[in-house]
Coordinates of C-alpha atoms in Angstrom, one line a residue:
M18 CA 95.4 190.1 10.9
A19 CA 92.0 191.4 10.0
Q20 CA 92.3 194.1 12.7
E21 CA 95.7 195.2 11.4
R22 CA 94.3 195.5 7.9
R23 CA 91.6 197.8 9.2
V24 CA 94.2 200.0 10.9
I25 CA 96.3 200.1 7.7
L26 CA 93.1 200.8 5.6
A27 CA 92.1 203.7 7.9
A28 CA 95.5 205.3 7.6
L29 CA 95.6 204.9 3.8
L30 CA 92.1 206.3 3.5
S31 CA 93.0 209.3 5.6
S32 CA 96.1 209.9 3.4
F33 CA 94.0 209.6 0.3
I34 CA 91.5 212.1 1.6
M35 CA 94.4 214.6 2.3
V36 CA 95.8 214.0 -1.2
W37 CA 92.4 214.7 -2.8
Y38 CA 91.7 217.8 -0.7
L39 CA 95.0 219.4 -1.3
H40 CA 94.8 219.0 -5.1
A41 CA 91.1 219.3 -5.7
F42 CA 91.1 223.1 -5.7
G43 CA 93.4 223.4 -8.7
R44 CA 90.9 221.6 -11.0
T45 CA 88.2 223.1 -13.0
T46 CA 84.7 222.9 -11.6
P47 CA 82.1 221.6 -14.2
Q48 CA 79.9 224.5 -15.3
P49 CA 76.2 224.1 -14.8
K50 CA 73.9 224.4 -17.8
A51 CA 71.8 227.4 -18.1
S52 CA 68.4 225.8 -18.1
A53 CA 66.4 227.7 -15.5
E54 CA 64.7 231.0 -16.1
L55 CA 66.1 234.0 -14.3
T56 CA 64.0 236.2 -12.1
Q57 CA 65.3 239.3 -13.8
P58 CA 65.3 240.0 -17.6
V59 CA 68.7 239.2 -19.0
T60 CA 70.8 242.0 -20.5
P61 CA 73.1 240.5 -23.2
A62 CA 76.7 240.3 -22.1
P63 CA 78.9 243.0 -23.6
E64 CA 80.9 241.9 -26.6
K65 CA 84.7 241.7 -26.5
S66 CA 85.0 244.9 -28.5
K67 CA 82.9 246.8 -26.0
L68 CA 84.9 245.6 -23.1
Q69 CA 88.1 246.9 -24.7
L70 CA 88.6 250.5 -23.5
P71 CA 89.6 253.2 -25.9
E72 CA 93.3 253.8 -25.8
E73 CA 93.0 257.6 -26.1
E74 CA 90.8 258.8 -23.3
R75 CA 91.3 261.4 -20.6
V76 CA 91.5 259.9 -17.2
I77 CA 90.5 261.4 -13.9
S78 CA 91.5 260.1 -10.4
I79 CA 89.7 259.9 -7.1
E80 CA 91.5 258.8 -4.0
S81 CA 91.0 257.5 -0.4
D82 CA 93.3 256.2 2.3
D83 CA 93.0 252.7 0.8
L84 CA 92.5 253.1 -3.0
K85 CA 93.5 255.3 -5.9
V86 CA 90.9 254.9 -8.7
E87 CA 91.5 256.0 -12.3
I88 CA 88.3 256.5 -14.3
G89 CA 87.7 257.2 -18.0
A90 CA 86.3 260.8 -18.4
T91 CA 84.1 259.7 -21.3
S92 CA 83.4 256.0 -20.7
G93 CA 82.9 256.3 -16.9
A94 CA 84.8 253.0 -16.6
V95 CA 87.1 252.2 -13.7
R96 CA 90.3 251.6 -15.6
K97 CA 92.8 251.1 -12.9
V98 CA 92.8 250.6 -9.1
V99 CA 95.9 251.1 -6.9
L100 CA 95.9 249.4 -3.5
K101 CA 97.9 252.0 -1.6
K102 CA 98.6 249.8 1.4
F103 CA 100.0 246.8 -0.5
E104 CA 103.1 246.4 -2.6
R105 CA 104.0 244.3 -5.6
L106 CA 106.6 241.9 -4.2
S107 CA 108.9 242.0 -7.2
T108 CA 109.1 245.8 -7.5
G109 CA 108.1 247.2 -4.1
Q110 CA 105.6 249.6 -5.8
P111 CA 102.0 249.9 -4.8
L112 CA 99.9 247.0 -6.2
E113 CA 98.0 247.9 -9.4
I114 CA 94.9 246.2 -10.8
G115 CA 93.8 246.9 -14.4
A116 CA 95.3 246.7 -17.8
G117 CA 93.2 247.7 -20.7
Y118 CA 89.9 246.2 -19.5
P119 CA 87.3 247.9 -17.3
I120 CA 87.5 246.8 -13.7
A121 CA 84.0 248.1 -13.4
L122 CA 81.8 249.5 -16.2
L123 CA 78.2 250.6 -15.9
Q124 CA 76.0 250.1 -19.0
I125 CA 72.5 251.5 -19.4
G126 CA 70.6 250.3 -22.4
S127 CA 72.0 248.1 -25.1
S128 CA 75.3 250.0 -25.7
V129 CA 78.1 251.5 -23.7
N130 CA 77.3 255.1 -22.8
E131 CA 79.3 258.1 -23.6
W132 CA 79.2 260.2 -20.5
K133 CA 79.7 264.0 -20.0
L134 CA 81.7 264.7 -16.9
S135 CA 79.9 267.2 -14.7
A136 CA 81.8 267.4 -11.5
S137 CA 84.7 265.7 -9.7
S138 CA 86.4 266.0 -6.2
Q139 CA 88.9 264.0 -4.3
R140 CA 86.6 261.1 -3.4
D141 CA 83.9 261.1 -6.1
A142 CA 83.0 262.0 -9.7
R143 CA 79.7 262.7 -11.5
W144 CA 78.5 262.4 -15.1
T145 CA 75.3 263.0 -17.1
H146 CA 73.9 261.5 -20.3
E147 CA 70.7 262.2 -22.4
E148 CA 69.4 259.6 -24.8
D149 CA 66.0 258.3 -26.2
G150 CA 63.9 260.2 -23.7
L151 CA 66.0 259.2 -20.7
S152 CA 68.1 261.4 -18.4
E153 CA 70.9 259.4 -16.8
E154 CA 73.2 260.4 -14.0
L155 CA 76.3 258.5 -12.9
R156 CA 78.3 258.9 -9.7
I157 CA 81.4 256.9 -8.6
S158 CA 82.4 257.5 -5.0
L159 CA 85.0 256.1 -2.6
D160 CA 84.4 254.9 1.0
E161 CA 86.6 256.6 3.6
R162 CA 86.7 253.6 5.9
A163 CA 87.2 250.6 3.5
P164 CA 88.7 249.7 0.1
T165 CA 85.3 250.0 -1.6
F166 CA 83.7 252.3 -4.1
T167 CA 80.1 252.7 -5.2
I168 CA 78.7 253.1 -8.7
E169 CA 75.3 254.9 -8.6
A170 CA 73.1 255.3 -11.6
V171 CA 69.9 257.4 -11.6
V172 CA 67.6 257.0 -14.6
I173 CA 64.7 259.4 -15.2
N174 CA 62.0 258.8 -17.8
R175 CA 61.4 262.1 -19.7
S176 CA 59.1 260.5 -22.2
T177 CA 55.3 260.1 -22.1
A178 CA 55.4 256.3 -22.3
D179 CA 56.5 253.5 -19.9
A180 CA 60.1 252.5 -20.3
L181 CA 61.9 249.2 -19.5
V182 CA 65.5 250.1 -19.1
P183 CA 68.2 247.3 -18.9
V184 CA 71.0 248.1 -16.6
S185 CA 74.2 246.1 -16.1
V186 CA 77.6 246.4 -14.5
V187 CA 80.6 244.5 -15.8
A188 CA 83.3 243.6 -13.3
S189 CA 86.7 242.2 -14.2
F190 CA 89.8 241.0 -12.3
G191 CA 93.3 239.8 -13.4
R192 CA 96.2 238.5 -11.5
A193 CA 97.8 241.4 -9.7
D194 CA 100.2 239.4 -7.5
D195 CA 103.6 237.9 -8.4
L196 CA 102.3 234.4 -7.7
N197 CA 101.5 232.3 -10.7
G198 CA 100.3 229.0 -11.9
R199 CA 98.7 226.5 -9.6
G200 CA 99.5 228.5 -6.5
N201 CA 97.4 231.5 -7.7
P202 CA 94.3 230.4 -9.6
L203 CA 91.7 232.8 -10.8
E204 CA 88.2 232.0 -9.7
C205 CA 84.7 233.5 -10.0
V206 CA 82.4 232.8 -7.0
L207 CA 78.8 233.7 -7.3
L208 CA 76.4 233.9 -4.4
T209 CA 73.1 232.7 -5.8
Q210 CA 69.6 232.1 -4.7
K211 CA 68.7 228.4 -4.4
Q212 CA 65.6 227.2 -6.3
L213 CA 65.7 223.7 -4.8
P214 CA 66.7 222.7 -1.2
W215 CA 69.7 220.6 -2.3
Q216 CA 71.3 223.2 -4.5
R217 CA 74.5 224.9 -3.5
T218 CA 74.3 228.6 -2.6
Y219 CA 77.8 229.3 -4.1
L220 CA 78.7 228.6 -7.7
R221 CA 82.4 228.5 -8.7
Y222 CA 83.9 229.1 -12.1
F223 CA 87.5 228.9 -13.2
G224 CA 87.2 230.6 -16.6
S225 CA 85.6 229.6 -19.9
R226 CA 86.1 230.2 -23.6
A227 CA 82.5 231.1 -24.1
A228 CA 80.0 233.2 -22.0
I229 CA 78.1 231.3 -19.4
N230 CA 74.6 232.4 -18.3
V231 CA 74.2 231.5 -14.6
P232 CA 71.0 229.5 -14.2
R233 CA 69.9 231.2 -11.0
G234 CA 69.4 234.7 -9.7
T235 CA 72.6 236.2 -8.2
D236 CA 73.2 238.4 -5.2
M237 CA 77.0 238.9 -5.4
A238 CA 79.9 238.1 -7.6
T239 CA 83.5 237.7 -6.4
L240 CA 86.5 237.5 -8.8
T241 CA 89.5 236.4 -6.9
E242 CA 93.1 235.2 -6.9
R243 CA 94.8 233.8 -3.9
Y244 CA 95.4 236.9 -1.8
F245 CA 93.3 239.6 -3.5
C246 CA 89.7 239.8 -4.9
H247 CA 87.2 242.1 -6.5
S248 CA 83.7 241.6 -5.1
I249 CA 80.6 243.4 -6.3
K250 CA 77.1 243.4 -5.1
P251 CA 74.1 245.3 -6.6
S252 CA 71.3 247.1 -4.8
I253 CA 68.7 245.2 -6.8
V254 CA 68.7 241.4 -6.0
P255 CA 68.6 238.9 -7.5
V256 CA 70.1 239.9 -10.8
A257 CA 70.9 237.9 -13.9
A258 CA 74.6 237.0 -14.1
S259 CA 76.9 236.0 -16.8
V260 CA 80.5 234.8 -16.6
L261 CA 82.2 236.3 -19.6
P262 CA 84.9 234.6 -21.8
M263 CA 88.3 234.5 -20.1
E264 CA 90.8 236.8 -21.9
A265 CA 94.5 237.5 -21.2
E266 CA 94.4 235.8 -17.8
R267 CA 91.4 237.9 -16.7
L268 CA 88.0 236.9 -15.4
S269 CA 84.9 239.0 -16.0
A270 CA 81.3 238.8 -14.9
S271 CA 78.2 240.8 -15.9
L272 CA 75.4 241.5 -13.4
S273 CA 72.1 242.7 -15.1
A274 CA 68.7 243.9 -14.1
S275 CA 65.9 245.9 -15.6
L276 CA 64.3 249.2 -14.3
T277 CA 60.6 249.8 -15.0
L278 CA 59.8 253.5 -15.3
K279 CA 56.5 255.3 -15.6
P280 CA 56.5 258.7 -17.5
G281 CA 58.4 261.1 -15.2
G282 CA 59.5 258.1 -13.1
R283 CA 62.9 257.9 -11.4
Q284 CA 64.9 254.9 -10.3
T285 CA 68.3 254.3 -8.8
F286 CA 70.7 251.4 -9.4
L287 CA 73.6 250.9 -7.1
A288 CA 76.6 248.5 -7.2
T289 CA 79.3 248.5 -4.5
S290 CA 82.7 247.1 -5.3
Y291 CA 85.3 245.8 -2.8
I292 CA 88.9 245.6 -4.1
G293 CA 91.4 244.4 -1.6
P294 CA 92.8 241.5 0.4
R295 CA 90.9 238.2 0.3
D296 CA 90.6 238.3 4.0
F297 CA 87.4 237.4 5.8
F298 CA 87.8 240.0 8.6
R299 CA 88.5 242.9 6.1
L300 CA 85.6 241.7 3.9
R301 CA 83.3 241.6 6.9
D302 CA 84.3 245.1 8.0
A303 CA 83.4 246.3 4.5
G304 CA 80.0 244.5 4.5
F305 CA 81.2 241.7 2.1
E306 CA 81.4 238.8 4.6
K307 CA 79.3 236.6 2.2
A308 CA 81.8 237.0 -0.6
L309 CA 83.6 233.8 0.4
D310 CA 82.2 230.3 0.7
L311 CA 83.3 229.4 4.2
G312 CA 82.6 225.9 5.4
L313 CA 82.9 224.6 9.0
L314 CA 86.6 223.7 8.7
A315 CA 87.4 227.2 7.2
K316 CA 85.6 228.8 10.2
I317 CA 87.7 226.8 12.6
G318 CA 90.8 227.8 10.6
L319 CA 89.9 231.5 11.0
G320 CA 89.9 231.1 14.7
L321 CA 93.4 229.5 14.5
M322 CA 94.6 232.3 12.3
L323 CA 93.5 234.9 14.9
F324 CA 95.7 232.9 17.3
L325 CA 98.5 232.8 14.8
N326 CA 98.4 236.6 14.3
W327 CA 98.4 237.1 18.0
I328 CA 101.6 234.9 18.3
A329 CA 103.2 236.8 15.4
S330 CA 102.5 240.1 17.2
I331 CA 104.6 238.8 20.1
T332 CA 107.4 237.0 18.2
H333 CA 107.5 239.5 15.3
S334 CA 108.0 236.5 13.0
Y335 CA 105.4 234.6 11.1
G336 CA 107.8 231.6 10.7
T337 CA 108.2 231.4 14.5
A338 CA 104.5 231.9 14.9
V339 CA 103.7 228.9 12.6
I340 CA 106.2 226.8 14.6
V341 CA 104.5 227.8 17.9
L342 CA 101.0 227.2 16.5
A343 CA 102.1 223.7 15.4
V344 CA 103.6 222.9 18.8
V345 CA 100.5 224.1 20.7
V346 CA 98.1 222.1 18.4
T347 CA 100.3 219.0 18.7
V348 CA 100.5 219.3 22.5
G349 CA 96.8 219.9 22.6
M350 CA 96.4 216.6 20.7
S351 CA 98.7 214.7 23.1
P352 CA 95.9 213.0 25.1
F353 CA 94.7 211.3 21.9
T354 CA 98.3 210.5 21.0
L355 CA 98.8 209.0 24.5
I356 CA 95.6 206.9 24.1
S357 CA 97.0 205.6 20.8
F358 CA 100.4 204.9 22.2
R359 CA 99.0 202.9 25.1
S360 CA 96.6 201.0 22.9
M361 CA 99.4 200.0 20.5
R362 CA 101.6 198.9 23.5
K363 CA 98.7 196.8 24.9
M364 CA 98.3 195.2 21.4
R365 CA 102.0 194.4 21.4
D366 CA 101.7 192.8 24.9
L367 CA 98.7 190.8 23.7
Q368 CA 100.5 189.5 20.6
P369 CA 101.6 186.2 22.2
R370 CA 98.0 185.4 23.2
I371 CA 96.8 186.3 19.7
D372 CA 99.4 183.9 18.2
Q373 CA 98.1 181.2 20.6
L374 CA 94.6 181.8 19.4
K375 CA 95.7 181.6 15.7
K376 CA 97.5 178.3 16.5
K377 CA 94.6 176.9 18.5
Y378 CA 91.9 177.7 15.9
S379 CA 94.0 177.5 12.8
N380 CA 91.2 175.8 10.8
D381 CA 88.5 178.3 11.9
P382 CA 89.2 181.9 10.8
K383 CA 85.8 183.1 12.0
R384 CA 86.5 181.7 15.5
I385 CA 89.9 183.4 15.5
N386 CA 88.3 186.8 14.8
Q387 CA 85.6 186.2 17.5
E388 CA 88.2 185.2 20.2
T389 CA 90.5 188.1 19.2
F390 CA 87.6 190.5 19.5
L391 CA 86.8 189.2 23.0
L392 CA 90.4 189.5 24.0
F393 CA 90.5 193.1 22.9
K394 CA 87.3 193.8 24.7
E395 CA 88.5 192.3 27.9
N396 CA 91.7 194.4 27.8
R397 CA 89.9 197.5 26.6
V398 CA 92.0 197.7 23.4
S399 CA 90.8 199.1 20.1
P400 CA 92.8 198.2 16.9
L401 CA 91.7 201.5 15.3
S402 CA 93.0 203.7 18.2
G403 CA 96.4 203.8 16.5
C404 CA 94.9 205.9 13.8
L405 CA 93.1 208.3 16.2
P406 CA 95.8 211.1 16.2
L407 CA 96.0 211.0 12.3
V408 CA 92.2 211.0 12.0
I409 CA 91.8 214.1 14.2
Q410 CA 94.9 215.9 12.9
I411 CA 93.8 215.8 9.2
P412 CA 90.6 217.9 9.7
I413 CA 92.6 220.3 11.8
F414 CA 95.3 220.5 9.1
F415 CA 92.5 221.1 6.4
S416 CA 91.1 224.0 8.5
I417 CA 94.5 225.5 8.8
W418 CA 95.3 225.0 5.2
S419 CA 92.1 226.6 4.0
A420 CA 92.7 229.6 6.2
I421 CA 96.5 230.1 6.2
S422 CA 96.6 230.0 2.4
H423 CA 94.9 233.4 2.2
V424 CA 96.3 235.1 5.3
I425 CA 97.6 238.3 3.7
E426 CA 100.0 239.0 6.5
I427 CA 102.1 235.9 5.5
R428 CA 102.5 237.1 2.0
G429 CA 106.2 238.2 1.5
Q430 CA 107.3 237.2 5.0
A431 CA 110.8 235.7 5.1
F432 CA 112.1 233.1 7.6
L433 CA 115.5 231.6 7.8
W434 CA 116.4 230.7 4.1
I435 CA 112.8 231.0 3.1
S436 CA 112.2 234.2 1.1
D437 CA 108.4 234.0 1.2
L438 CA 106.3 231.8 3.5
S439 CA 103.5 231.9 1.0
L440 CA 105.5 230.1 -1.6
P441 CA 107.6 226.9 -1.7
D442 CA 110.9 227.5 0.1
R443 CA 113.2 226.8 -3.0
L444 CA 116.6 226.6 -1.5
A445 CA 118.2 226.3 -5.0
R446 CA 117.5 225.6 -8.6
I447 CA 119.2 222.5 -10.0
P448 CA 119.5 221.2 -13.6
P449 CA 117.4 220.8 -15.6
G450 CA 115.5 223.7 -14.0
I451 CA 114.1 221.8 -11.0
D452 CA 113.4 223.7 -7.8
L453 CA 115.1 222.2 -4.7
N454 CA 112.6 222.6 -1.9
L455 CA 114.3 221.6 1.3
L456 CA 111.4 221.8 3.8
P457 CA 109.3 218.9 2.2
I458 CA 112.5 216.7 2.2
L459 CA 113.1 217.4 5.9
M460 CA 109.4 216.8 6.6
A461 CA 109.5 213.4 4.8
V462 CA 112.6 212.4 6.9
A463 CA 110.9 213.4 10.1
M464 CA 107.8 211.5 9.2
F465 CA 109.9 208.4 8.4
F466 CA 111.5 208.4 11.9
Q467 CA 108.1 209.2 13.5
T468 CA 106.5 206.2 11.6
K469 CA 109.4 203.9 12.6
L470 CA 109.1 204.8 16.2
S471 CA 105.3 204.5 16.3
Q472 CA 105.4 201.1 14.5
Q473 CA 107.8 199.7 17.2
Q474 CA 104.7 199.6 19.4
V475 CA 102.7 197.6 16.9
P476 CA 102.9 193.8 17.2
Q477 CA 105.3 192.6 14.5
S478 CA 105.2 189.1 13.1
G479 CA 106.7 187.5 10.1
T480 CA 103.4 187.6 8.2
N481 CA 102.6 191.2 9.0
E482 CA 103.8 192.5 5.6
M483 CA 101.5 195.6 5.7
A484 CA 103.0 196.8 8.9
K485 CA 106.4 196.5 7.4
V486 CA 105.2 198.6 4.4
M487 CA 103.7 201.2 6.8
S488 CA 106.9 201.5 8.8
G489 CA 108.9 201.9 5.6
P490 CA 109.6 204.9 3.4
I491 CA 106.4 204.8 1.2
M492 CA 104.2 207.0 3.4
P493 CA 106.8 209.7 4.1
I494 CA 107.8 209.8 0.4
M495 CA 104.1 210.1 -0.6
F496 CA 103.6 213.0 1.8
G497 CA 106.9 214.6 0.6
V498 CA 105.7 214.5 -3.0
M499 CA 102.3 215.8 -2.0
F500 CA 103.7 218.7 0.0
Y501 CA 106.5 219.5 -2.4
N502 CA 105.0 222.6 -4.1
L503 CA 102.7 223.7 -1.2
P504 CA 103.3 227.1 0.5
S505 CA 106.3 226.7 2.9
C506 CA 104.2 227.9 5.9
L507 CA 102.1 224.7 5.5
V508 CA 105.1 222.5 5.1
L509 CA 106.8 224.2 8.1
Y510 CA 103.6 223.5 10.2
W511 CA 103.6 219.8 9.3
L512 CA 107.3 219.4 9.8
T513 CA 107.0 220.9 13.3
N514 CA 104.0 218.7 14.0
S515 CA 106.1 215.6 13.0
L516 CA 109.1 216.6 15.1
T517 CA 106.9 217.4 18.1
T518 CA 105.0 214.1 17.8
L519 CA 108.4 212.3 17.5
A520 CA 109.6 213.9 20.7
F521 CA 106.4 212.9 22.4
Y522 CA 106.8 209.3 21.4
K523 CA 110.3 209.3 22.7
L524 CA 109.1 210.7 26.1
A525 CA 106.2 208.3 26.2
K526 CA 108.5 205.3 25.5
T527 CA 110.8 206.2 28.4

């Protein structure tokens, strides 16, 4: 009985870990207190009124193969970015980012500059500004090979005294995609420099009502939703960073540094922005591979996603590719499933002898456990081997989940009745406004039969109530609820996994 309890406990613990992992990312991360001094002088974060762009301002446009960027002729602020290679799902029009707030705004000194446009071409624009003995030049240019643009500021000290010039760049990002709510959270990820060995390199923020000064020097800031992001990195690192108050479903961050200029001195400040898919390989090609916090499981998932894309290139269907991936992974796991199946069958065959031991040493529970352990050892049986497939499958599922949730190619892909594999399948909407998602229901049914079949190999006795619970509907219902609002591509993967495992059990039984 003690061994059976351990089996049940291991299964329940694995399920609990999955529940926590799937739902932990929708919660707000506690914000660290700004107690440490920054390595660079802090420029005060721009006030709300300074972030609001003037309504009446002439706009110029620069354009590359990937981006069309609209810039204020006077403010020098990037007002709007159009991702030319991606469409808004609801309208079919090119995806636009920007609505009244600067996507990127350079600030020299303590106030927002009023620039004089000096030149513009298809891919770049230039401005000049003179103030308080400083000559300032601004250039915004597009990259021909990636969805990036560079903001370059040159500051020349025309005075006869030393000058300490604060420079900052404000970046913002709002939801551009048609996704909403829990399935599309806004997040600010900062790549920071550790001051102590145990500190995390990446800090995550999910918005705040007040400005937050980041306690450590920052190398890069990434503002992101599920499929798209705006990542910005300055040429001077580390810089002081602030996460600005969240307004109108928009995250903003300020990166600040100071330039020290001798009389006649000249210094340059650069900030490069990436605006495009939140895709590791595209970010890497643009030089922003450190924008995302990738753990070991996510890196494994990236390898599986390359395999998924390869399958999709052959099948021309991401739904079919997900099914094939699930079958391949499950078949690859079959040796462990077979070990589990054989172990459970041996335990079933040993049950009469275990019952004899319980009867023989009924007044000595410790002796029962010792003799049962020796019996298992003699027959090379592990009571925990029944959980082996689940224990191995869950990390694999986590790695796939962390990667497939951001695969831009799946966005908008239809399969059977599913209009978008990146969203819940929603077969219908039933009163009172509840979405009927069919895939999680089918998945729960498949898991129920899979559990029933696997538990047939477990020794059953009248007192084994926990085994009866495990073979009942509780676990499938729990998984069905847990998966109900997840992207349909993930539910399709787990459904296929359950059906393939069920078929394997049937074959192994015969």
